[in-house]
Coordinates of C-alpha atoms in Angstrom, one line a residue:
Chain A
M720 CA -16.3 7.8 -35.5
S721 CA -12.7 7.5 -34.6
S722 CA -11.6 7.6 -38.2
L723 CA -13.7 10.7 -38.6
L724 CA -11.9 12.3 -35.7
A725 CA -8.6 11.2 -37.1
K726 CA -9.4 12.9 -40.4
R727 CA -10.3 16.1 -38.7
K728 CA -7.1 16.0 -36.7
S729 CA -4.9 15.6 -39.8
A730 CA -6.7 18.5 -41.4
S731 CA -6.4 21.0 -38.6
G732 CA -3.8 19.4 -36.2
P733 CA -0.1 19.1 -36.4
G734 CA -0.2 16.2 -38.9
H735 CA 0.9 12.6 -38.7
W736 CA 4.5 13.3 -37.8
G737 CA 3.5 15.7 -35.1
Q738 CA 1.0 13.3 -33.7
T739 CA 3.6 10.6 -33.3
T740 CA 5.9 13.0 -31.5
H741 CA 3.1 14.0 -29.3
L742 CA 2.2 10.4 -28.5
L743 CA 5.8 9.6 -27.7
G744 CA 6.3 12.8 -25.8
T745 CA 3.4 12.1 -23.5
I746 CA 3.6 8.4 -23.0
A747 CA 7.3 7.6 -23.3
P748 CA 8.7 9.5 -20.2
G749 CA 6.6 7.8 -17.6
I750 CA 6.7 4.4 -19.2
L751 CA 10.4 4.6 -19.8
W752 CA 11.0 5.6 -16.2
I753 CA 9.1 2.5 -15.0
V754 CA 10.8 0.3 -17.5
F755 CA 14.3 1.5 -16.7
F756 CA 14.0 1.8 -12.9
L757 CA 11.6 -1.1 -12.2
V758 CA 11.1 -3.6 -15.0
L759 CA 14.8 -3.9 -15.9
P760 CA 15.9 -4.2 -12.2
S761 CA 13.3 -6.9 -11.7
F762 CA 14.5 -8.9 -14.7
Y763 CA 18.0 -8.4 -13.4
L764 CA 16.9 -9.8 -10.1
M765 CA 15.2 -12.8 -11.7
S766 CA 18.3 -13.5 -13.7
I767 CA 20.4 -13.6 -10.5
A768 CA 18.3 -16.5 -9.4
F769 CA 19.9 -18.6 -12.1
M770 CA 23.5 -17.6 -11.3
S771 CA 26.0 -19.2 -9.0
N772 CA 26.8 -17.8 -5.6
G773 CA 30.3 -16.3 -5.6
P774 CA 32.7 -16.2 -2.6
Y775 CA 31.3 -12.8 -1.4
G776 CA 27.7 -13.7 -1.8
L777 CA 27.5 -11.8 -5.1
P778 CA 26.2 -13.6 -8.2
E779 CA 28.6 -15.1 -10.7
L780 CA 28.5 -17.2 -13.9
P781 CA 28.0 -20.1 -14.8
L782 CA 24.2 -20.4 -14.9
T783 CA 22.8 -23.0 -12.6
L784 CA 19.7 -24.1 -10.8
Q785 CA 21.6 -24.5 -7.6
S786 CA 19.7 -21.7 -5.8
F787 CA 16.4 -23.4 -6.4
R788 CA 17.8 -26.7 -5.0
E789 CA 18.9 -24.7 -1.9
L790 CA 15.5 -23.1 -1.7
A791 CA 13.9 -26.5 -1.6
G792 CA 16.2 -27.3 1.4
F793 CA 19.2 -29.2 -0.2
G794 CA 22.3 -27.6 1.4
F795 CA 25.8 -28.7 2.4
L796 CA 24.5 -30.5 5.4
G797 CA 21.8 -32.5 3.7
W798 CA 18.1 -31.7 3.4
S799 CA 16.3 -29.4 5.8
P800 CA 12.7 -28.2 5.5
G801 CA 13.3 -24.7 6.9
N802 CA 12.7 -22.7 3.7
L803 CA 9.7 -24.8 2.7
Y804 CA 8.2 -24.2 6.2
T805 CA 8.7 -20.5 5.6
L806 CA 6.9 -20.7 2.3
A807 CA 4.0 -22.7 3.8
R808 CA 3.8 -20.4 6.8
S809 CA 3.5 -17.3 4.5
V810 CA 0.5 -18.9 2.7
W811 CA -1.1 -20.1 5.9
Q812 CA -0.8 -16.8 7.7
T813 CA -2.0 -14.9 4.8
L814 CA -5.1 -17.2 4.6
I815 CA -5.9 -16.9 8.3
A816 CA -5.4 -13.1 8.3
T817 CA -7.6 -12.7 5.2
V818 CA -10.4 -14.8 6.7
L819 CA -10.2 -12.8 10.0
V820 CA -10.3 -9.5 8.1
I821 CA -13.4 -10.6 6.2
L822 CA -15.1 -11.6 9.4
I823 CA -14.3 -8.3 11.1
A824 CA -15.0 -6.1 8.1
Y825 CA -18.4 -7.5 7.0
P826 CA -20.5 -6.3 10.0
L827 CA -18.5 -3.1 10.2
A828 CA -19.0 -2.2 6.6
Y829 CA -22.7 -3.0 6.9
Y830 CA -23.0 -1.0 10.1
I831 CA -21.4 2.1 8.4
S832 CA -23.8 1.7 5.4
T833 CA -26.8 1.8 7.7
Q834 CA -25.8 5.2 9.2
P835 CA -27.1 8.5 8.0
A836 CA -25.4 9.5 4.8
S837 CA -23.9 12.7 6.3
R838 CA -22.0 10.7 8.9
R839 CA -20.6 8.0 6.7
P840 CA -17.6 9.8 5.3
L841 CA -16.4 10.7 8.7
M842 CA -16.8 7.0 9.9
L843 CA -14.8 5.8 6.9
L844 CA -12.1 8.3 7.6
I845 CA -11.9 7.1 11.2
V846 CA -11.4 3.6 10.0
V847 CA -8.8 4.5 7.4
V848 CA -6.7 7.2 9.2
P849 CA -4.7 4.7 11.4
S850 CA -3.4 3.0 8.2
W851 CA -2.0 6.4 7.0
T852 CA 0.6 6.3 9.8
N853 CA 3.8 4.6 9.0
Q854 CA 3.6 0.8 9.3
V855 CA 6.8 0.7 11.3
I856 CA 5.1 2.9 14.0
R857 CA 2.0 0.7 14.0
A858 CA 4.0 -2.5 14.5
F859 CA 5.9 -0.7 17.2
G860 CA 2.7 0.2 19.0
W861 CA 1.8 -3.5 19.0
M862 CA 5.2 -4.4 20.3
N863 CA 4.5 -2.1 23.3
I864 CA 1.1 -3.6 23.9
M865 CA 2.4 -7.2 23.7
S866 CA 5.7 -6.8 25.4
P867 CA 6.4 -9.1 28.4
D868 CA 5.7 -6.6 31.1
A869 CA 2.6 -5.0 29.5
P870 CA -0.9 -5.7 31.0
L871 CA -2.1 -7.7 28.0
S872 CA 0.7 -10.2 28.3
D873 CA 0.1 -10.5 32.0
L874 CA -3.6 -11.2 31.3
A875 CA -2.7 -13.9 28.7
A876 CA -0.2 -15.4 31.2
S877 CA -2.7 -15.5 34.0
A878 CA -5.1 -17.2 31.6
G879 CA -2.5 -19.8 31.1
L880 CA -2.1 -19.0 27.3
I881 CA 1.6 -18.2 27.6
S882 CA 4.3 -18.6 30.2
S883 CA 4.6 -15.6 32.5
E884 CA 8.1 -14.4 31.5
M885 CA 7.3 -14.4 27.8
G886 CA 5.4 -11.7 26.0
L887 CA 2.8 -12.2 23.4
F888 CA 5.3 -11.3 20.8
P889 CA 7.4 -12.6 19.0
S890 CA 5.0 -15.2 17.8
N891 CA 2.9 -16.4 14.9
F892 CA -0.1 -15.0 16.8
A893 CA 1.5 -11.5 16.8
V894 CA 2.2 -11.7 13.1
V895 CA -1.4 -12.6 12.2
L896 CA -2.7 -9.9 14.5
G897 CA -0.4 -7.4 12.9
L898 CA -1.5 -8.4 9.4
V899 CA -5.2 -8.1 10.4
Y900 CA -4.6 -4.7 11.9
N901 CA -2.6 -3.5 8.9
F902 CA -5.1 -4.6 6.2
L903 CA -8.5 -4.2 7.8
P904 CA -9.3 -0.8 6.1
F905 CA -8.5 -2.4 2.6
M906 CA -11.4 -4.7 3.2
V907 CA -13.8 -2.3 4.8
L908 CA -13.7 0.3 2.0
P909 CA -14.6 -2.0 -1.0
L910 CA -17.2 -3.9 1.1
Y911 CA -18.8 -0.6 2.2
A912 CA -18.9 0.5 -1.5
S913 CA -20.9 -2.7 -2.2
F914 CA -23.2 -2.3 0.8
E915 CA -23.9 1.3 -0.3
R916 CA -25.3 0.0 -3.6
L917 CA -27.1 -2.9 -2.0
D918 CA -30.7 -3.4 -3.1
G919 CA -32.6 -3.6 0.2
E920 CA -35.7 -4.9 -1.5
I921 CA -34.1 -8.2 -2.4
V922 CA -33.0 -8.6 1.2
Q923 CA -36.5 -7.7 2.3
A924 CA -38.0 -10.2 -0.1
A925 CA -35.9 -12.9 1.4
H926 CA -37.1 -11.9 4.9
D927 CA -40.7 -11.9 3.7
L928 CA -40.2 -15.5 2.4
Y929 CA -39.2 -16.5 5.9
A930 CA -35.6 -17.3 4.9
R931 CA -33.4 -18.2 7.8
P932 CA -30.8 -15.4 8.5
I933 CA -28.0 -17.6 7.1
N934 CA -29.9 -18.1 3.9
V935 CA -30.7 -14.4 3.7
F936 CA -27.0 -13.7 3.8
R937 CA -26.1 -16.5 1.3
H938 CA -28.7 -15.8 -1.3
S939 CA -29.4 -12.1 -1.1
I940 CA -26.5 -10.2 0.6
L941 CA -23.5 -12.2 -0.4
P942 CA -24.1 -12.1 -4.2
Q943 CA -24.7 -8.4 -4.0
T944 CA -21.5 -7.7 -2.0
L945 CA -19.4 -10.1 -3.9
P946 CA -17.5 -7.5 -6.0
G947 CA -16.5 -5.7 -2.9
L948 CA -15.5 -8.9 -1.1
M949 CA -13.4 -10.1 -4.1
A950 CA -11.7 -6.6 -4.5
G951 CA -11.0 -6.6 -0.7
T952 CA -9.6 -10.1 -0.8
V953 CA -7.2 -9.1 -3.5
L954 CA -6.2 -5.9 -1.7
V955 CA -5.6 -7.8 1.5
S956 CA -4.1 -11.1 0.6
I957 CA -1.7 -10.1 -2.1
P958 CA 0.2 -7.5 -0.1
A959 CA -0.1 -9.6 3.1
F960 CA 1.7 -12.4 1.4
G961 CA 4.6 -10.1 0.6
M962 CA 4.8 -8.5 4.0
Y963 CA 8.2 -7.8 5.4
V964 CA 7.9 -5.3 8.3
I965 CA 5.3 -7.1 10.4
P966 CA 6.9 -10.6 10.5
E967 CA 10.3 -8.9 11.0
L968 CA 9.2 -6.9 14.1
L969 CA 6.4 -9.0 15.5
G970 CA 7.5 -12.5 14.4
G971 CA 11.1 -13.1 15.2
G972 CA 13.1 -16.0 13.6
K973 CA 10.4 -18.6 14.1
S974 CA 7.6 -16.7 12.3
M975 CA 9.5 -15.6 9.2
M976 CA 7.6 -15.1 6.0
V977 CA 9.0 -15.4 2.5
G978 CA 9.7 -11.7 2.3
N979 CA 12.0 -12.0 5.3
L980 CA 13.7 -15.0 3.7
V981 CA 14.4 -12.9 0.6
A982 CA 15.7 -9.9 2.6
S983 CA 18.0 -12.0 4.9
Q984 CA 19.7 -13.5 1.8
F985 CA 20.7 -10.0 0.7
A986 CA 21.7 -8.8 4.1
E987 CA 23.1 -11.2 6.8
A988 CA 23.3 -14.5 4.9
S989 CA 24.7 -12.9 1.7
N990 CA 23.5 -15.4 -0.8
W991 CA 22.0 -13.3 -3.6
P992 CA 21.1 -16.1 -5.9
L993 CA 19.1 -17.9 -3.2
G994 CA 17.4 -14.6 -2.3
A995 CA 16.6 -13.9 -5.9
A996 CA 15.1 -17.5 -6.3
A997 CA 12.9 -16.9 -3.3
A998 CA 11.9 -13.5 -4.8
L999 CA 11.0 -15.2 -8.1
I1000 CA 8.8 -17.7 -6.3
M1001 CA 7.2 -14.7 -4.6
I1002 CA 6.4 -13.0 -7.8
L1003 CA 5.0 -16.2 -9.4
A1004 CA 2.9 -16.8 -6.3
T1005 CA 1.6 -13.3 -6.4
L1006 CA 0.6 -13.6 -10.0
G1007 CA -0.8 -17.1 -9.4
G1008 CA -2.9 -15.8 -6.5
L1009 CA -4.2 -12.9 -8.6
M1010 CA -5.3 -15.4 -11.3
V1011 CA -6.9 -17.8 -8.9
L1012 CA -8.9 -14.9 -7.3
R1013 CA -9.9 -13.7 -10.7
R1014 CA -11.2 -17.2 -11.6
L1015 CA -12.9 -17.5 -8.3
G1016 CA -14.6 -14.2 -8.8
Q1017 CA -15.8 -15.2 -12.2
R1018 CA -17.2 -18.5 -11.0
L1019 CA -19.0 -17.0 -7.9
G1020 CA -20.2 -14.0 -9.9
G1021 CA -21.8 -16.2 -12.5
G1022 CA -19.3 -15.5 -15.3
K1023 CA -19.3 -11.7 -14.7
E1024 CA -16.0 -10.0 -14.1
V1025 CA -15.8 -9.1 -10.5
V1026 CA -12.0 -8.8 -10.0
L1027 CA -9.8 -6.3 -11.8
Chain B
M623 CA -36.8 -7.4 19.6
K624 CA -34.3 -9.5 17.8
R625 CA -33.7 -6.7 15.4
A626 CA -32.9 -4.3 18.2
N627 CA -30.4 -6.8 19.6
F628 CA -28.8 -7.1 16.2
R629 CA -28.4 -3.3 15.9
R630 CA -27.0 -3.1 19.4
G631 CA -24.5 -5.8 18.5
L632 CA -23.4 -4.0 15.4
R633 CA -22.9 -0.8 17.3
A634 CA -20.9 -2.6 19.9
W635 CA -18.8 -4.2 17.2
W636 CA -18.1 -0.7 15.7
Y637 CA -16.7 0.5 19.1
I638 CA -14.7 -2.7 19.6
V639 CA -13.0 -2.4 16.2
L640 CA -12.3 1.3 16.8
F641 CA -10.6 0.4 20.1
F642 CA -8.6 -2.2 18.2
L643 CA -7.6 0.3 15.5
Y644 CA -6.6 3.1 17.9
A645 CA -5.0 1.1 20.8
P646 CA -1.5 0.7 19.4
L647 CA -1.3 4.4 18.4
A648 CA -2.7 5.5 21.7
I649 CA -0.1 3.5 23.6
V650 CA 2.7 5.1 21.6
V651 CA 1.3 8.6 22.3
L652 CA 0.7 7.9 26.0
F653 CA 4.2 6.6 26.6
S654 CA 5.9 9.4 24.8
F655 CA 4.8 11.6 27.8
N656 CA 6.0 9.0 30.4
S657 CA 8.7 10.3 32.7
T658 CA 10.5 6.9 33.0
R659 CA 11.7 4.3 30.5
T660 CA 9.3 1.5 31.5
Y661 CA 6.4 0.3 29.4
S662 CA 4.4 -1.4 32.1
T663 CA 3.4 1.7 34.0
F664 CA 2.8 5.4 33.4
Q665 CA 4.9 7.2 36.0
G666 CA 4.0 10.8 35.4
F667 CA 3.8 13.4 32.7
S668 CA 7.0 14.7 31.1
L669 CA 8.2 16.3 27.9
E670 CA 11.7 15.1 28.5
W671 CA 11.8 12.8 25.4
Y672 CA 10.7 15.7 23.1
F673 CA 13.5 17.9 24.3
K674 CA 16.0 15.0 23.7
L675 CA 14.5 14.5 20.3
F676 CA 15.4 17.9 19.0
A677 CA 18.8 17.8 20.5
N678 CA 19.5 14.7 18.5
E679 CA 21.2 15.7 15.2
T680 CA 20.5 12.3 13.6
I681 CA 16.8 12.8 14.1
V682 CA 16.8 16.3 12.8
S683 CA 18.6 15.2 9.7
A684 CA 16.2 12.3 9.3
I685 CA 13.3 14.7 9.3
Y686 CA 15.1 16.8 6.7
N687 CA 15.8 13.7 4.5
S688 CA 12.2 12.5 4.7
L689 CA 10.8 15.8 3.7
T690 CA 13.3 16.3 0.8
L691 CA 12.6 12.9 -0.5
A692 CA 8.9 13.3 -0.3
I693 CA 8.7 16.7 -1.8
V694 CA 11.2 16.2 -4.7
S695 CA 9.8 12.8 -5.7
S696 CA 6.2 14.0 -5.5
I697 CA 6.8 17.0 -7.7
L698 CA 8.6 14.9 -10.4
A699 CA 6.1 12.1 -10.2
T700 CA 3.2 14.5 -10.5
V701 CA 4.7 15.9 -13.7
L702 CA 5.7 12.6 -15.2
G703 CA 2.5 10.8 -14.1
A704 CA 0.2 13.6 -15.3
V705 CA 1.8 13.6 -18.8
L706 CA 1.5 9.9 -18.9
G707 CA -2.1 9.9 -17.8
Y708 CA -2.9 12.5 -20.5
G709 CA -1.1 10.5 -23.2
M710 CA -3.1 7.4 -22.1
F711 CA -6.3 9.4 -22.4
R712 CA -5.5 11.0 -25.8
Y713 CA -4.4 7.8 -27.5
R714 CA -6.9 5.5 -25.8
H715 CA -8.3 4.6 -29.2
L716 CA -4.9 3.2 -30.3
K717 CA -4.3 -0.3 -29.1
L718 CA -2.2 0.6 -26.1
G719 CA -3.9 -1.7 -23.6
W720 CA -0.7 -3.6 -23.0
L721 CA 0.8 -0.4 -21.6
I722 CA -1.5 -0.8 -18.6
W723 CA 0.7 -3.7 -17.4
F724 CA 3.5 -1.3 -16.8
I725 CA 1.2 0.8 -14.7
Y726 CA -0.1 -2.2 -12.7
L727 CA 3.3 -3.8 -12.2
P728 CA 4.4 -1.4 -9.5
L729 CA 1.0 -1.7 -7.8
V730 CA 1.0 -5.5 -7.5
M731 CA 4.7 -6.2 -6.9
P732 CA 5.6 -7.0 -3.3
D733 CA 7.4 -4.1 -1.7
I734 CA 10.3 -6.3 -0.7
V735 CA 10.9 -7.6 -4.2
Y736 CA 10.6 -4.1 -5.5
G737 CA 13.1 -2.6 -3.1
I738 CA 15.6 -5.5 -3.5
S739 CA 15.6 -5.5 -7.3
Q740 CA 16.3 -1.8 -7.3
M741 CA 19.0 -2.2 -4.7
T742 CA 20.8 -4.9 -6.7
F743 CA 20.4 -2.9 -9.9
F744 CA 21.7 0.3 -8.4
V745 CA 24.6 -1.5 -6.8
Q746 CA 25.6 -3.0 -10.1
I747 CA 25.3 0.3 -12.0
H748 CA 27.3 2.0 -9.3
E749 CA 30.1 -0.6 -9.5
A750 CA 30.2 -0.4 -13.3
T751 CA 29.9 3.3 -13.8
G752 CA 30.3 5.1 -10.5
L753 CA 26.9 6.7 -11.0
L754 CA 23.8 6.3 -8.8
K755 CA 25.6 5.9 -5.4
P756 CA 23.0 4.7 -2.9
G757 CA 21.6 7.7 -1.2
L758 CA 18.9 10.3 -1.5
L759 CA 19.1 10.3 -5.3
T760 CA 18.5 6.5 -5.7
M761 CA 15.6 6.8 -3.1
I762 CA 14.0 9.6 -5.1
I763 CA 14.3 7.6 -8.3
A764 CA 12.7 4.6 -6.6
H765 CA 9.9 6.6 -5.1
I766 CA 9.0 8.2 -8.4
S767 CA 8.7 4.8 -10.0
F768 CA 6.0 3.7 -7.6
Q769 CA 4.3 7.2 -7.5
I770 CA 3.9 7.5 -11.3
P771 CA 1.1 4.8 -11.6
F772 CA -1.1 6.4 -9.0
V773 CA -0.8 9.9 -10.5
A774 CA -1.3 8.6 -14.0
L775 CA -4.5 6.6 -13.1
L776 CA -5.9 9.6 -11.1
V777 CA -5.3 12.0 -14.0
Y778 CA -6.6 9.5 -16.5
S779 CA -9.9 8.9 -14.6
R780 CA -10.4 12.7 -14.2
L781 CA -9.9 13.2 -18.0
L782 CA -12.5 10.5 -18.7
Q783 CA -15.1 12.5 -16.8
L784 CA -14.6 15.5 -19.0
D785 CA -16.9 16.3 -21.9
P786 CA -15.0 15.2 -25.1
L787 CA -16.4 18.1 -26.9
L788 CA -14.2 20.4 -24.9
F789 CA -11.2 18.9 -26.6
E790 CA -12.7 19.5 -30.0
A791 CA -13.5 23.1 -29.1
T792 CA -9.8 23.8 -28.4
Q793 CA -9.0 22.3 -31.8
D794 CA -11.7 24.3 -33.5
L795 CA -10.1 27.4 -32.0
Y796 CA -6.7 26.4 -33.5
A797 CA -5.0 26.1 -30.2
T798 CA -1.5 24.8 -30.4
P799 CA -0.7 21.8 -28.1
W800 CA 1.1 24.1 -25.7
Q801 CA -1.7 26.6 -25.6
R802 CA -4.1 23.8 -25.1
A803 CA -2.1 22.4 -22.2
W804 CA -1.6 25.9 -20.6
Y805 CA -5.1 27.4 -21.0
F806 CA -7.3 24.3 -20.9
I807 CA -5.8 21.1 -19.6
I808 CA -3.7 22.3 -16.6
P809 CA -6.5 24.6 -15.3
T810 CA -9.1 21.8 -15.6
L811 CA -6.9 19.3 -14.0
Q812 CA -5.8 21.6 -11.2
A813 CA -7.7 19.8 -8.4
A814 CA -6.6 16.3 -9.7
L815 CA -3.0 17.5 -9.9
I816 CA -3.1 18.8 -6.3
S817 CA -4.5 15.6 -5.0
A818 CA -2.1 13.6 -7.0
F819 CA 0.8 15.6 -5.4
F820 CA -0.5 14.9 -1.9
L821 CA -1.2 11.3 -2.7
S822 CA 2.4 10.9 -3.9
F823 CA 3.6 12.8 -0.8
T824 CA 1.7 10.4 1.5
L825 CA 3.0 7.3 -0.3
S826 CA 6.5 8.6 0.0
I827 CA 6.3 9.4 3.7
D828 CA 4.5 6.1 4.4
D829 CA 7.0 4.0 2.6
F830 CA 9.6 2.1 4.6
V831 CA 10.6 -1.1 2.7
I832 CA 11.6 0.5 -0.6
S833 CA 13.4 3.4 1.1
F834 CA 15.2 1.0 3.4
F835 CA 16.7 -1.0 0.6
T836 CA 17.6 1.9 -1.7
A837 CA 19.0 4.1 1.0
G838 CA 22.7 4.9 1.6
P839 CA 24.4 5.4 4.9
E840 CA 23.8 9.1 4.9
S841 CA 20.2 9.2 3.7
T842 CA 18.4 7.9 6.8
T843 CA 14.8 8.9 6.8
L844 CA 12.5 8.9 9.8
P845 CA 11.0 5.5 9.3
I846 CA 14.5 4.0 8.8
F847 CA 15.7 5.8 11.9
I848 CA 12.8 4.4 13.9
W849 CA 13.3 0.9 12.5
S850 CA 17.0 0.8 13.5
A851 CA 16.2 2.3 16.9
I852 CA 13.7 -0.5 17.5
K853 CA 16.2 -3.1 16.3
K854 CA 18.9 -1.7 18.6
G855 CA 16.7 -1.6 21.7
I856 CA 13.6 0.5 22.4
T857 CA 14.2 4.0 23.6
P858 CA 11.4 6.4 24.6
E859 CA 12.5 8.9 22.0
I860 CA 10.9 6.6 19.4
N861 CA 7.6 7.1 21.1
A862 CA 8.1 10.9 20.9
I863 CA 9.1 11.0 17.2
S864 CA 6.3 8.5 16.4
T865 CA 3.8 10.7 18.2
L866 CA 4.9 13.7 16.1
M867 CA 4.4 11.6 12.9
I868 CA 1.0 10.3 14.1
G869 CA 0.0 13.9 14.9
A870 CA 1.0 15.1 11.4
V871 CA -1.2 12.4 9.8
F872 CA -4.2 13.2 11.9
T873 CA -3.8 16.9 11.3
A874 CA -3.6 16.3 7.5
A875 CA -6.7 14.0 7.7
A876 CA -8.7 16.6 9.6
I877 CA -7.7 19.4 7.2
S878 CA -8.7 17.3 4.1
Y879 CA -12.0 16.4 5.7
A880 CA -12.7 20.0 6.5
I881 CA -11.9 21.0 3.0
Q882 CA -14.2 18.3 1.6
R883 CA -17.1 19.4 3.9
A884 CA -16.6 23.0 2.9
R885 CA -16.7 22.1 -0.8
L886 CA -19.8 20.1 -0.3
A887 CA -21.5 22.9 1.6
S888 CA -20.7 25.5 -1.0
N889 CA -21.7 23.2 -3.8
P890 CA -24.5 21.0 -2.6
S891 CA -25.7 19.9 -6.1
R892 CA -22.5 18.0 -6.7
K893 CA -22.6 15.0 -4.6

């Protein structure tokens, strides 16, 4: 079929030479833009990770693995676990936030899918619109709510959760809350899409067989919404791991995530190679996470592709 | 009986989540009208901070920078991305699957790595050649590079929905590639191109991290201004400018929803 089309093209169209020009003319500009302004810069950044740190924090030759040693905590003053804690904290907070988002989004997506079809687009819009505002503003809103003299902090203080002169932020709690807030819509949308296609008869059959609610969920609802769940997990956990704004504003120094570690090496601390090494770890972790989720999706989905 | 409780529970959950989603924005809007500087109490209605806002030249130039950045980058990205999407569609029978990695790369890369690699790259190029001084130009370049994939994927998926016979028809009529683009492709893609432009625009206005790292001292945008104001110490003007931005987003959302409804109403067969 395609060879037939190709023959017709060469008979009536601009010919082989023209077709190559056309191919390059359409594909090359966009791809070259991305290659030149994104792929090359990221290779440059990765190469910095293997350079030495010069006197002004700028990278210099010779090539070395020093920055990876520093990232693992070996500095002038002996070993300190600070950077490793930051890495572990990033993974941990991403996991907690993702689980919380799933727990919040499941009933919500289901509820929306049970509403009359004419109302659903508006309900989805209502869930999504807050995430269209700038993330700095959203984090700022939470700073206001959780500041030391705000009612919510007073409430937490009187319940004995925090001491009275402290606010709820900066803290790990505030960072996780910020992550959940930020990424909730990214889970609701794909889950809703799965619920919309859900075959109610399978669920009904499970009910008819007197399955306990937990088993109804496990054997009839979960398998059917798995594609949405996996897509949502990718959309939430991957960007949450690389988050910079929320830990910076809501977390403070003790709740840094790896993105803040990277940024601080390029700003205050001025150690480009160390920052680049951390960035390289971030890229690898992101790709690794994508692969794990893909595998997980295949296993849970019985060998079918459910992610990407 | 149990079922009814379940439904009531779901309904309550919906309202709780809505409260959670809107509380931080509502606080910002509320305190932008507060007559004092405190956050603990609302002392009385006032428009003081809004007047201060428009007297502040830094903020006015930040608004100008944000809009210039968003409009210029979105126009260029729509053109580049649409051409790329069309190329991906036309030559999809060639083995070009690996190209998709270049499209996905900007989508999966963490913002912070993205911004910093461009910053280091631009700084080095600037030191070596004197070109690409950090400022609006480098920000526009950076924004285009993350807008292109979205535009390309949008245009590509729209083209896939078209009847392939239409393309053959243009060939049978001996249309030159330019005629085909002008009389067939651009008119058919009009709706997709318009939404691609607005998507790019939203992505640009929403972005903070990449702008922050590719900006120069004179190209402060609104999010960057708000960020540094927060870092320096909170002032009520941030509430006012944030409220304006929140208002713009909600207006845009309402308009797009109204347009969608109108389209559905006039064309009920297309669901």
